[in-house]
Coordinates of C-alpha atoms in Angstrom, one line a residue:
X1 CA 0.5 8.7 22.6
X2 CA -3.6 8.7 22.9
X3 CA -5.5 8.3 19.6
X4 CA -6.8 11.9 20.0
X5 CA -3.5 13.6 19.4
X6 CA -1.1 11.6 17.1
X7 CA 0.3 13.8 14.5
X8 CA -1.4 10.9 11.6
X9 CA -4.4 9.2 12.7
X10 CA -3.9 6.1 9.6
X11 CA -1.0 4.9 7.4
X12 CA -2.2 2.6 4.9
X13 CA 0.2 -0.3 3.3
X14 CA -0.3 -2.1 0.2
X15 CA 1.3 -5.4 1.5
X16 CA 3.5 -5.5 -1.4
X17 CA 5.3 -3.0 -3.9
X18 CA 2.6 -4.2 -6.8
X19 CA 0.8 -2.2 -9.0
X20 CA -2.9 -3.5 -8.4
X21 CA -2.3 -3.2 -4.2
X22 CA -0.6 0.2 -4.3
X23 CA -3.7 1.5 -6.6
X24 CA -6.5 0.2 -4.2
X25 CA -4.2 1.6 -1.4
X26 CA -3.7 4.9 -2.6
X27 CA -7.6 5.3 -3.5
X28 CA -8.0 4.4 0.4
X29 CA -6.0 7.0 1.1
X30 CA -7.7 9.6 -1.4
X31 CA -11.0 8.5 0.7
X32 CA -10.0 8.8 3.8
X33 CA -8.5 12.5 3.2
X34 CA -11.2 13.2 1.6
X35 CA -13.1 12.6 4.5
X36 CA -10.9 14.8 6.8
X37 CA -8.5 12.1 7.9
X38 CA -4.7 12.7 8.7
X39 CA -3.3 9.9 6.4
X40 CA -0.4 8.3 4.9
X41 CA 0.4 6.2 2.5
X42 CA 4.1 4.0 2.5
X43 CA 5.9 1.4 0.5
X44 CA 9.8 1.3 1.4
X45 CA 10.8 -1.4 3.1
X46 CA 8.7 -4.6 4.1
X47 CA 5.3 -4.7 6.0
X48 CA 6.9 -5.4 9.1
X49 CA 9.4 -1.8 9.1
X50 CA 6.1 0.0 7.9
X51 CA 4.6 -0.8 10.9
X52 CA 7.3 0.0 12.7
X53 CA 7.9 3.1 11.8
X54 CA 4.2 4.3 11.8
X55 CA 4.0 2.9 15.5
X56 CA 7.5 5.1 16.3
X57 CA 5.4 8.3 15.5
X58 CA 2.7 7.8 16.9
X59 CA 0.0 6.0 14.1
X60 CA -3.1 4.4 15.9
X61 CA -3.9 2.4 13.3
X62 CA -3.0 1.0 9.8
X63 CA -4.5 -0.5 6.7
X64 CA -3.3 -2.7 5.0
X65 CA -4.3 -3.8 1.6
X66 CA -3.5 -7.6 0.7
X67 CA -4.4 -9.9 -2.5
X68 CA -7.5 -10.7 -0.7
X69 CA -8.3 -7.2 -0.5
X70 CA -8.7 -7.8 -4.6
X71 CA -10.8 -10.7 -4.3
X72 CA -13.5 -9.9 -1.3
X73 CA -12.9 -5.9 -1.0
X74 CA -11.8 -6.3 2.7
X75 CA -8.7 -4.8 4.3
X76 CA -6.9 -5.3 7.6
X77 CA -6.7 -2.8 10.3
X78 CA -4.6 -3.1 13.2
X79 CA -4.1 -1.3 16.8
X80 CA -1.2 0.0 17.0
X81 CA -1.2 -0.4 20.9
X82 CA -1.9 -4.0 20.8
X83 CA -0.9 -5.2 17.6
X84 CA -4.2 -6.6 17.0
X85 CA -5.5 -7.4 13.2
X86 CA -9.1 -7.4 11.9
X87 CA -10.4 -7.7 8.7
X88 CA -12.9 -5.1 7.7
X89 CA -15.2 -4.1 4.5
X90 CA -13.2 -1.4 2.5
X91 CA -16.4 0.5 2.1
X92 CA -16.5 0.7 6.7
X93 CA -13.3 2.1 7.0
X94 CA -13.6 6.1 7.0
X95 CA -17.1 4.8 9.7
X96 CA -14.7 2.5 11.9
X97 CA -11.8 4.7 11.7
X98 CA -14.1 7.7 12.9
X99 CA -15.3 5.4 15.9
X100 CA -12.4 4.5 16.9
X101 CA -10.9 7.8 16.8
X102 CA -13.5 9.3 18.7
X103 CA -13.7 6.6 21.2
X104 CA -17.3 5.4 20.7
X105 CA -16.2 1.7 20.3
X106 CA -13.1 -0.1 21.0
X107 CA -10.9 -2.4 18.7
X108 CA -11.9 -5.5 20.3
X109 CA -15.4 -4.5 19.6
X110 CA -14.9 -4.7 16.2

């Protein structure tokens, strides 16, 4: 499913079920709404079926928000197509998230 069409265009994961992830999660998600983004926010199941089941419908990409995240305000985001993880500054992501969706850079050119 290209980019430009899926039904959500970001889930964002804490990693875990814990208070202090989900919080900085769900504020990601706030933001990126907020700046006319089709998100969504999960925490049934592990990591591993979240991804899953974002890449069944159709989810480009996901952020994830680890106990690093807390330390160095940085969060992963991965390509749903190729699996591939980068770390990014929490305070980029609505600006990466709008170039890749618009296809103006590439993942690997992160």
């Amino acid at each position: 499913l290209p980019r430009d069409i899926a039904p959500v265009e970001v889930s964002v994961f804490p990693l875990l079920n814990k208070e202090e992830l989900v919080k900085v999660a769900l504020q990601i998600e706030d933001d990126l709404r907020l700046d006319g983004f089709i998100a969504e926010f999960d925490t049934s199941g592990t990591i591993g079926r979240r991804y899953a089941r974002s890449d069944e419908i159709g989810v480009p990409f996901a952020v994830t928000v680890d106990h690093e995240s807390l330390e160095d305000n940085m969060v992963t985001i991965r390509n749903r197509d190729t699996t591939e993880q980068k770390r990014i500054p929490i305070s980029d992501i609505s600006e990466v998230l709008d170039s890749l969706m618009n296809y103006w850079i590439e993942f690997e050119d992160l």
